[in-house]
Amino acid sequence: MNPRAVLLAILQDLFPTWDIWICDRGVWRAAGVMLVSASTIDGLVEHLAGADPDGFTQAARRFTRGTPQPGQNGG
């Protein structure tokens, strides 16, 4: 599995309500409440955050669970 395939699998897991793929021209695409496209993975994530803020928040929470937030013990 190459790095792009790993990143694709991670995004598909993080945003289960979206169909996410890399087209034959290497463009990152996602179809959900709308169709979004970007030439980079960073751009696609930014588009997903704008198009689906709740989904983005849920995805981000998966990385912050157990991590103290500012103002909390240890943060």
mmCIF file of N, CA, C and O in Angstrom:
data_model
loop_
_atom_site.group_PDB
_atom_site.id
_atom_site.type_symbol
_atom_site.label_atom_id
_atom_site.label_comp_id
_atom_site.label_asym_id
_atom_site.label_seq_id
_atom_site.Cartn_x
_atom_site.Cartn_y
_atom_site.Cartn_z
ATOM 1 N N MET A 1 0.862 -1.170 0.000
ATOM 2 C CA MET A 1 0.000 0.000 0.000
ATOM 3 C C MET A 1 0.910 1.235 0.000
ATOM 4 O O MET A 1 1.825 1.330 0.800
ATOM 5 N N ASN A 2 0.628 2.169 -0.875
ATOM 6 C CA ASN A 2 1.437 3.389 -0.954
ATOM 7 C C ASN A 2 0.895 4.469 -0.011
ATOM 8 O O ASN A 2 -0.214 4.351 0.507
ATOM 9 N N PRO A 3 1.694 5.531 0.244
ATOM 10 C CA PRO A 3 1.257 6.569 1.194
ATOM 11 C C PRO A 3 -0.086 7.212 0.847
ATOM 12 O O PRO A 3 -0.901 7.481 1.743
ATOM 13 N N ARG A 4 -0.334 7.454 -0.440
ATOM 14 C CA ARG A 4 -1.629 8.067 -0.813
ATOM 15 C C ARG A 4 -2.787 7.145 -0.481
ATOM 16 O O ARG A 4 -3.844 7.589 -0.043
ATOM 17 N N ALA A 5 -2.590 5.851 -0.679
ATOM 18 C CA ALA A 5 -3.647 4.891 -0.365
ATOM 19 C C ALA A 5 -3.923 4.851 1.140
ATOM 20 O O ALA A 5 -5.077 4.720 1.561
ATOM 21 N N VAL A 6 -2.875 4.977 1.945
ATOM 22 C CA VAL A 6 -3.051 5.008 3.404
ATOM 23 C C VAL A 6 -3.828 6.258 3.809
ATOM 24 O O VAL A 6 -4.783 6.186 4.587
ATOM 25 N N LEU A 7 -3.432 7.415 3.269
ATOM 26 C CA LEU A 7 -4.150 8.652 3.575
ATOM 27 C C LEU A 7 -5.613 8.574 3.140
ATOM 28 O O LEU A 7 -6.509 9.029 3.850
ATOM 29 N N LEU A 8 -5.850 7.985 1.979
ATOM 30 C CA LEU A 8 -7.217 7.819 1.492
ATOM 31 C C LEU A 8 -8.025 6.958 2.458
ATOM 32 O O LEU A 8 -9.154 7.304 2.824
ATOM 33 N N ALA A 9 -7.452 5.857 2.911
ATOM 34 C CA ALA A 9 -8.157 4.975 3.842
ATOM 35 C C ALA A 9 -8.452 5.689 5.162
ATOM 36 O O ALA A 9 -9.529 5.520 5.736
ATOM 37 N N ILE A 10 -7.514 6.505 5.633
ATOM 38 C CA ILE A 10 -7.729 7.260 6.874
ATOM 39 C C ILE A 10 -8.880 8.244 6.703
ATOM 40 O O ILE A 10 -9.776 8.330 7.548
ATOM 41 N N LEU A 11 -8.876 8.990 5.592
ATOM 42 C CA LEU A 11 -9.970 9.948 5.359
ATOM 43 C C LEU A 11 -11.316 9.244 5.234
ATOM 44 O O LEU A 11 -12.326 9.729 5.745
ATOM 45 N N GLN A 12 -11.345 8.103 4.550
ATOM 46 C CA GLN A 12 -12.599 7.365 4.404
ATOM 47 C C GLN A 12 -13.114 6.903 5.759
ATOM 48 O O GLN A 12 -14.316 6.887 6.003
ATOM 49 N N ASP A 13 -12.203 6.546 6.667
ATOM 50 C CA ASP A 13 -12.599 6.137 8.003
ATOM 51 C C ASP A 13 -13.075 7.324 8.838
ATOM 52 O O ASP A 13 -14.036 7.222 9.590
ATOM 53 N N LEU A 14 -12.399 8.466 8.682
ATOM 54 C CA LEU A 14 -12.746 9.654 9.463
ATOM 55 C C LEU A 14 -14.048 10.305 9.012
ATOM 56 O O LEU A 14 -14.736 10.948 9.809
ATOM 57 N N PHE A 15 -14.376 10.185 7.733
ATOM 58 C CA PHE A 15 -15.584 10.815 7.177
ATOM 59 C C PHE A 15 -16.465 9.748 6.527
ATOM 60 O O PHE A 15 -16.578 9.669 5.302
ATOM 61 N N PRO A 16 -17.109 8.892 7.346
ATOM 62 C CA PRO A 16 -17.866 7.762 6.797
ATOM 63 C C PRO A 16 -19.089 8.142 5.970
ATOM 64 O O PRO A 16 -19.566 7.325 5.179
ATOM 65 N N THR A 17 -19.598 9.349 6.105
ATOM 66 C CA THR A 17 -20.783 9.741 5.338
ATOM 67 C C THR A 17 -20.412 10.297 3.964
ATOM 68 O O THR A 17 -21.293 10.662 3.190
ATOM 69 N N TRP A 18 -19.112 10.359 3.676
ATOM 70 C CA TRP A 18 -18.620 10.875 2.398
ATOM 71 C C TRP A 18 -17.989 9.758 1.587
ATOM 72 O O TRP A 18 -17.332 8.878 2.138
ATOM 73 N N ASP A 19 -18.189 9.797 0.273
ATOM 74 C CA ASP A 19 -17.443 8.926 -0.640
ATOM 75 C C ASP A 19 -16.195 9.705 -1.027
ATOM 76 O O ASP A 19 -16.301 10.786 -1.618
ATOM 77 N N ILE A 20 -15.028 9.193 -0.678
ATOM 78 C CA ILE A 20 -13.775 9.896 -0.930
ATOM 79 C C ILE A 20 -12.896 9.022 -1.815
ATOM 80 O O ILE A 20 -12.752 7.822 -1.576
ATOM 81 N N TRP A 21 -12.316 9.636 -2.844
ATOM 82 C CA TRP A 21 -11.454 8.908 -3.768
ATOM 83 C C TRP A 21 -10.463 9.862 -4.421
ATOM 84 O O TRP A 21 -10.567 11.067 -4.283
ATOM 85 N N ILE A 22 -9.494 9.263 -5.097
ATOM 86 C CA ILE A 22 -8.542 10.022 -5.902
ATOM 87 C C ILE A 22 -8.840 9.668 -7.350
ATOM 88 O O ILE A 22 -8.801 8.493 -7.727
ATOM 89 N N CYS A 23 -9.168 10.666 -8.158
ATOM 90 C CA CYS A 23 -9.553 10.393 -9.544
ATOM 91 C C CYS A 23 -8.320 10.024 -10.374
ATOM 92 O O CYS A 23 -7.183 10.120 -9.910
ATOM 93 N N ASP A 24 -8.565 9.621 -11.609
ATOM 94 C CA ASP A 24 -7.482 9.172 -12.482
ATOM 95 C C ASP A 24 -6.482 10.280 -12.815
ATOM 96 O O ASP A 24 -5.379 10.008 -13.266
ATOM 97 N N ARG A 25 -6.814 11.522 -12.544
ATOM 98 C CA ARG A 25 -5.893 12.650 -12.758
ATOM 99 C C ARG A 25 -5.166 13.058 -11.485
ATOM 100 O O ARG A 25 -4.473 14.062 -11.445
ATOM 101 N N GLY A 26 -5.370 12.292 -10.413
ATOM 102 C CA GLY A 26 -4.692 12.568 -9.150
ATOM 103 C C GLY A 26 -5.357 13.611 -8.280
ATOM 104 O O GLY A 26 -4.775 14.073 -7.305
ATOM 105 N N VAL A 27 -6.589 13.980 -8.624
ATOM 106 C CA VAL A 27 -7.333 14.985 -7.843
ATOM 107 C C VAL A 27 -8.092 14.273 -6.723
ATOM 108 O O VAL A 27 -8.728 13.250 -6.947
ATOM 109 N N TRP A 28 -7.985 14.823 -5.526
ATOM 110 C CA TRP A 28 -8.731 14.302 -4.384
ATOM 111 C C TRP A 28 -10.173 14.770 -4.502
ATOM 112 O O TRP A 28 -10.434 15.939 -4.737
ATOM 113 N N ARG A 29 -11.130 13.853 -4.331
ATOM 114 C CA ARG A 29 -12.552 14.200 -4.456
ATOM 115 C C ARG A 29 -13.342 13.580 -3.305
ATOM 116 O O ARG A 29 -12.988 12.526 -2.793
ATOM 117 N N ALA A 30 -14.414 14.259 -2.948
ATOM 118 C CA ALA A 30 -15.324 13.747 -1.929
ATOM 119 C C ALA A 30 -16.747 14.118 -2.323
ATOM 120 O O ALA A 30 -17.014 15.245 -2.732
ATOM 121 N N ALA A 31 -17.642 13.157 -2.211
ATOM 122 C CA ALA A 31 -19.054 13.389 -2.501
ATOM 123 C C ALA A 31 -19.852 13.075 -1.246
ATOM 124 O O ALA A 31 -19.745 11.984 -0.685
ATOM 125 N N GLY A 32 -20.598 14.054 -0.809
ATOM 126 C CA GLY A 32 -21.459 13.908 0.368
ATOM 127 C C GLY A 32 -22.617 14.844 0.187
ATOM 128 O O GLY A 32 -23.377 14.705 -0.771
ATOM 129 N N VAL A 33 -22.724 15.841 1.047
ATOM 130 C CA VAL A 33 -23.780 16.832 0.884
ATOM 131 C C VAL A 33 -23.525 17.681 -0.361
ATOM 132 O O VAL A 33 -24.425 18.366 -0.834
ATOM 133 N N MET A 34 -22.295 17.640 -0.858
ATOM 134 C CA MET A 34 -21.920 18.296 -2.118
ATOM 135 C C MET A 34 -20.681 17.600 -2.645
ATOM 136 O O MET A 34 -20.119 16.745 -1.965
ATOM 137 N N LEU A 35 -20.266 17.932 -3.840
ATOM 138 C CA LEU A 35 -19.034 17.399 -4.418
ATOM 139 C C LEU A 35 -17.924 18.408 -4.189
ATOM 140 O O LEU A 35 -18.074 19.596 -4.507
ATOM 141 N N VAL A 36 -16.816 17.960 -3.595
ATOM 142 C CA VAL A 36 -15.667 18.837 -3.391
ATOM 143 C C VAL A 36 -14.439 18.188 -4.024
ATOM 144 O O VAL A 36 -14.323 16.962 -4.064
ATOM 145 N N SER A 37 -13.551 19.014 -4.528
ATOM 146 C CA SER A 37 -12.329 18.546 -5.172
ATOM 147 C C SER A 37 -11.171 19.432 -4.763
ATOM 148 O O SER A 37 -11.348 20.624 -4.521
ATOM 149 N N ALA A 38 -9.980 18.839 -4.696
ATOM 150 C CA ALA A 38 -8.776 19.603 -4.362
ATOM 151 C C ALA A 38 -7.561 18.884 -4.944
ATOM 152 O O ALA A 38 -7.558 17.660 -5.082
ATOM 153 N N SER A 39 -6.556 19.662 -5.256
ATOM 154 C CA SER A 39 -5.341 19.073 -5.805
ATOM 155 C C SER A 39 -4.447 18.480 -4.721
ATOM 156 O O SER A 39 -3.544 17.703 -5.022
ATOM 157 N N THR A 40 -4.703 18.826 -3.453
ATOM 158 C CA THR A 40 -3.920 18.285 -2.342
ATOM 159 C C THR A 40 -4.849 17.738 -1.269
ATOM 160 O O THR A 40 -6.018 18.138 -1.171
ATOM 161 N N ILE A 41 -4.304 16.878 -0.447
ATOM 162 C CA ILE A 41 -5.093 16.337 0.658
ATOM 163 C C ILE A 41 -5.427 17.436 1.660
ATOM 164 O O ILE A 41 -6.516 17.450 2.235
ATOM 165 N N ASP A 42 -4.499 18.367 1.869
ATOM 166 C CA ASP A 42 -4.771 19.494 2.770
ATOM 167 C C ASP A 42 -5.981 20.278 2.291
ATOM 168 O O ASP A 42 -6.860 20.641 3.080
ATOM 169 N N GLY A 43 -6.019 20.538 1.000
ATOM 170 C CA GLY A 43 -7.145 21.269 0.427
ATOM 171 C C GLY A 43 -8.450 20.518 0.587
ATOM 172 O O GLY A 43 -9.494 21.120 0.890
ATOM 173 N N LEU A 44 -8.407 19.201 0.388
ATOM 174 C CA LEU A 44 -9.631 18.406 0.533
ATOM 175 C C LEU A 44 -10.138 18.468 1.964
ATOM 176 O O LEU A 44 -11.340 18.654 2.199
ATOM 177 N N VAL A 45 -9.242 18.355 2.939
ATOM 178 C CA VAL A 45 -9.666 18.410 4.344
ATOM 179 C C VAL A 45 -10.261 19.784 4.666
ATOM 180 O O VAL A 45 -11.264 19.884 5.371
ATOM 181 N N GLU A 46 -9.673 20.833 4.123
ATOM 182 C CA GLU A 46 -10.246 22.174 4.335
ATOM 183 C C GLU A 46 -11.650 22.262 3.742
ATOM 184 O O GLU A 46 -12.557 22.820 4.361
ATOM 185 N N HIS A 47 -11.838 21.707 2.547
ATOM 186 C CA HIS A 47 -13.173 21.706 1.932
ATOM 187 C C HIS A 47 -14.164 20.882 2.759
ATOM 188 O O HIS A 47 -15.309 21.286 2.938
ATOM 189 N N LEU A 48 -13.710 19.726 3.247
ATOM 190 C CA LEU A 48 -14.587 18.895 4.068
ATOM 191 C C LEU A 48 -14.976 19.622 5.351
ATOM 192 O O LEU A 48 -16.123 19.545 5.789
ATOM 193 N N ALA A 49 -14.030 20.348 5.947
ATOM 194 C CA ALA A 49 -14.327 21.107 7.169
ATOM 195 C C ALA A 49 -15.387 22.165 6.903
ATOM 196 O O ALA A 49 -16.267 22.399 7.732
ATOM 197 N N GLY A 50 -15.317 22.807 5.746
ATOM 198 C CA GLY A 50 -16.306 23.827 5.408
ATOM 199 C C GLY A 50 -17.648 23.246 5.023
ATOM 200 O O GLY A 50 -18.698 23.788 5.377
ATOM 201 N N ALA A 51 -17.628 22.125 4.307
ATOM 202 C CA ALA A 51 -18.873 21.521 3.824
ATOM 203 C C ALA A 51 -19.592 20.718 4.902
ATOM 204 O O ALA A 51 -20.811 20.598 4.878
ATOM 205 N N ASP A 52 -18.840 20.177 5.843
ATOM 206 C CA ASP A 52 -19.417 19.314 6.874
ATOM 207 C C ASP A 52 -18.744 19.600 8.220
ATOM 208 O O ASP A 52 -17.963 18.798 8.720
ATOM 209 N N PRO A 53 -19.030 20.771 8.804
ATOM 210 C CA PRO A 53 -18.363 21.130 10.064
ATOM 211 C C PRO A 53 -18.595 20.123 11.184
ATOM 212 O O PRO A 53 -17.694 19.861 11.975
ATOM 213 N N ASP A 54 -19.782 19.547 11.252
ATOM 214 C CA ASP A 54 -20.051 18.555 12.301
ATOM 215 C C ASP A 54 -19.212 17.300 12.084
ATOM 216 O O ASP A 54 -18.642 16.752 13.034
ATOM 217 N N GLY A 55 -19.128 16.847 10.854
ATOM 218 C CA GLY A 55 -18.306 15.678 10.541
ATOM 219 C C GLY A 55 -16.840 15.934 10.823
ATOM 220 O O GLY A 55 -16.128 15.065 11.340
ATOM 221 N N PHE A 56 -16.384 17.150 10.511
ATOM 222 C CA PHE A 56 -14.994 17.507 10.781
ATOM 223 C C PHE A 56 -14.726 17.527 12.280
ATOM 224 O O PHE A 56 -13.701 17.027 12.751
ATOM 225 N N THR A 57 -15.658 18.078 13.050
ATOM 226 C CA THR A 57 -15.508 18.122 14.505
ATOM 227 C C THR A 57 -15.438 16.713 15.076
ATOM 228 O O THR A 57 -14.603 16.418 15.935
ATOM 229 N N GLN A 58 -16.298 15.822 14.587
ATOM 230 C CA GLN A 58 -16.270 14.430 15.055
ATOM 231 C C GLN A 58 -14.945 13.768 14.701
ATOM 232 O O GLN A 58 -14.369 13.038 15.510
ATOM 233 N N ALA A 59 -14.439 14.017 13.496
ATOM 234 C CA ALA A 59 -13.155 13.448 13.083
ATOM 235 C C ALA A 59 -12.038 13.982 13.973
ATOM 236 O O ALA A 59 -11.180 13.220 14.437
ATOM 237 N N ALA A 60 -12.043 15.275 14.244
ATOM 238 C CA ALA A 60 -10.998 15.884 15.065
ATOM 239 C C ALA A 60 -11.036 15.343 16.492
ATOM 240 O O ALA A 60 -9.985 15.152 17.115
ATOM 241 N N ARG A 61 -12.212 15.070 17.005
ATOM 242 C CA ARG A 61 -12.337 14.549 18.366
ATOM 243 C C ARG A 61 -11.655 13.195 18.510
ATOM 244 O O ARG A 61 -11.176 12.851 19.588
ATOM 245 N N ARG A 62 -11.613 12.433 17.439
ATOM 246 C CA ARG A 62 -10.961 11.122 17.507
ATOM 247 C C ARG A 62 -9.477 11.269 17.816
ATOM 248 O O ARG A 62 -8.857 10.358 18.350
ATOM 249 N N PHE A 63 -8.898 12.411 17.487
ATOM 250 C CA PHE A 63 -7.477 12.631 17.736
ATOM 251 C C PHE A 63 -7.212 13.330 19.063
ATOM 252 O O PHE A 63 -6.078 13.370 19.513
ATOM 253 N N THR A 64 -8.248 13.894 19.659
ATOM 254 C CA THR A 64 -8.044 14.648 20.899
ATOM 255 C C THR A 64 -8.568 13.919 22.121
ATOM 256 O O THR A 64 -8.420 14.420 23.227
ATOM 257 N N ARG A 65 -9.169 12.761 21.945
ATOM 258 C CA ARG A 65 -9.658 12.012 23.104
ATOM 259 C C ARG A 65 -8.482 11.677 24.012
ATOM 260 O O ARG A 65 -7.456 11.205 23.570
ATOM 261 N N GLY A 66 -8.653 11.951 25.272
ATOM 262 C CA GLY A 66 -7.615 11.642 26.236
ATOM 263 C C GLY A 66 -6.507 12.680 26.291
ATOM 264 O O GLY A 66 -5.629 12.604 27.127
ATOM 265 N N THR A 67 -6.547 13.652 25.403
ATOM 266 C CA THR A 67 -5.548 14.716 25.416
ATOM 267 C C THR A 67 -6.128 15.887 26.183
ATOM 268 O O THR A 67 -7.181 16.401 25.816
ATOM 269 N N PRO A 68 -5.462 16.310 27.252
ATOM 270 C CA PRO A 68 -5.996 17.451 28.016
ATOM 271 C C PRO A 68 -6.106 18.697 27.150
ATOM 272 O O PRO A 68 -5.220 18.991 26.341
ATOM 273 N N GLN A 69 -7.197 19.390 27.284
ATOM 274 C CA GLN A 69 -7.425 20.622 26.564
ATOM 275 C C GLN A 69 -6.890 21.792 27.393
ATOM 276 O O GLN A 69 -6.792 21.676 28.616
ATOM 277 N N PRO A 70 -6.562 22.908 26.788
ATOM 278 C CA PRO A 70 -6.094 24.064 27.560
ATOM 279 C C PRO A 70 -7.077 24.395 28.677
ATOM 280 O O PRO A 70 -8.290 24.382 28.463
ATOM 281 N N GLY A 71 -6.543 24.653 29.861
ATOM 282 C CA GLY A 71 -7.390 24.998 31.003
ATOM 283 C C GLY A 71 -7.807 23.793 31.824
ATOM 284 O O GLY A 71 -8.376 23.925 32.891
ATOM 285 N N GLN A 72 -7.554 22.561 31.284
ATOM 286 C CA GLN A 72 -7.871 21.364 32.037
ATOM 287 C C GLN A 72 -6.598 20.866 32.729
ATOM 288 O O GLN A 72 -5.499 21.330 32.434
ATOM 289 N N ASN A 73 -6.747 19.936 33.637
ATOM 290 C CA ASN A 73 -5.579 19.380 34.328
ATOM 291 C C ASN A 73 -4.578 18.874 33.302
ATOM 292 O O ASN A 73 -4.932 18.116 32.416
ATOM 293 N N GLY A 74 -3.347 19.298 33.420
ATOM 294 C CA GLY A 74 -2.290 18.853 32.526
ATOM 295 C C GLY A 74 -2.226 19.634 31.241
ATOM 296 O O GLY A 74 -1.391 19.386 30.401
ATOM 297 N N GLY A 75 -3.139 20.613 31.016
ATOM 298 C CA GLY A 75 -3.159 21.311 29.749
ATOM 299 C C GLY A 75 -2.764 22.731 29.796
ATOM 300 O O GLY A 75 -2.479 23.397 30.663
#
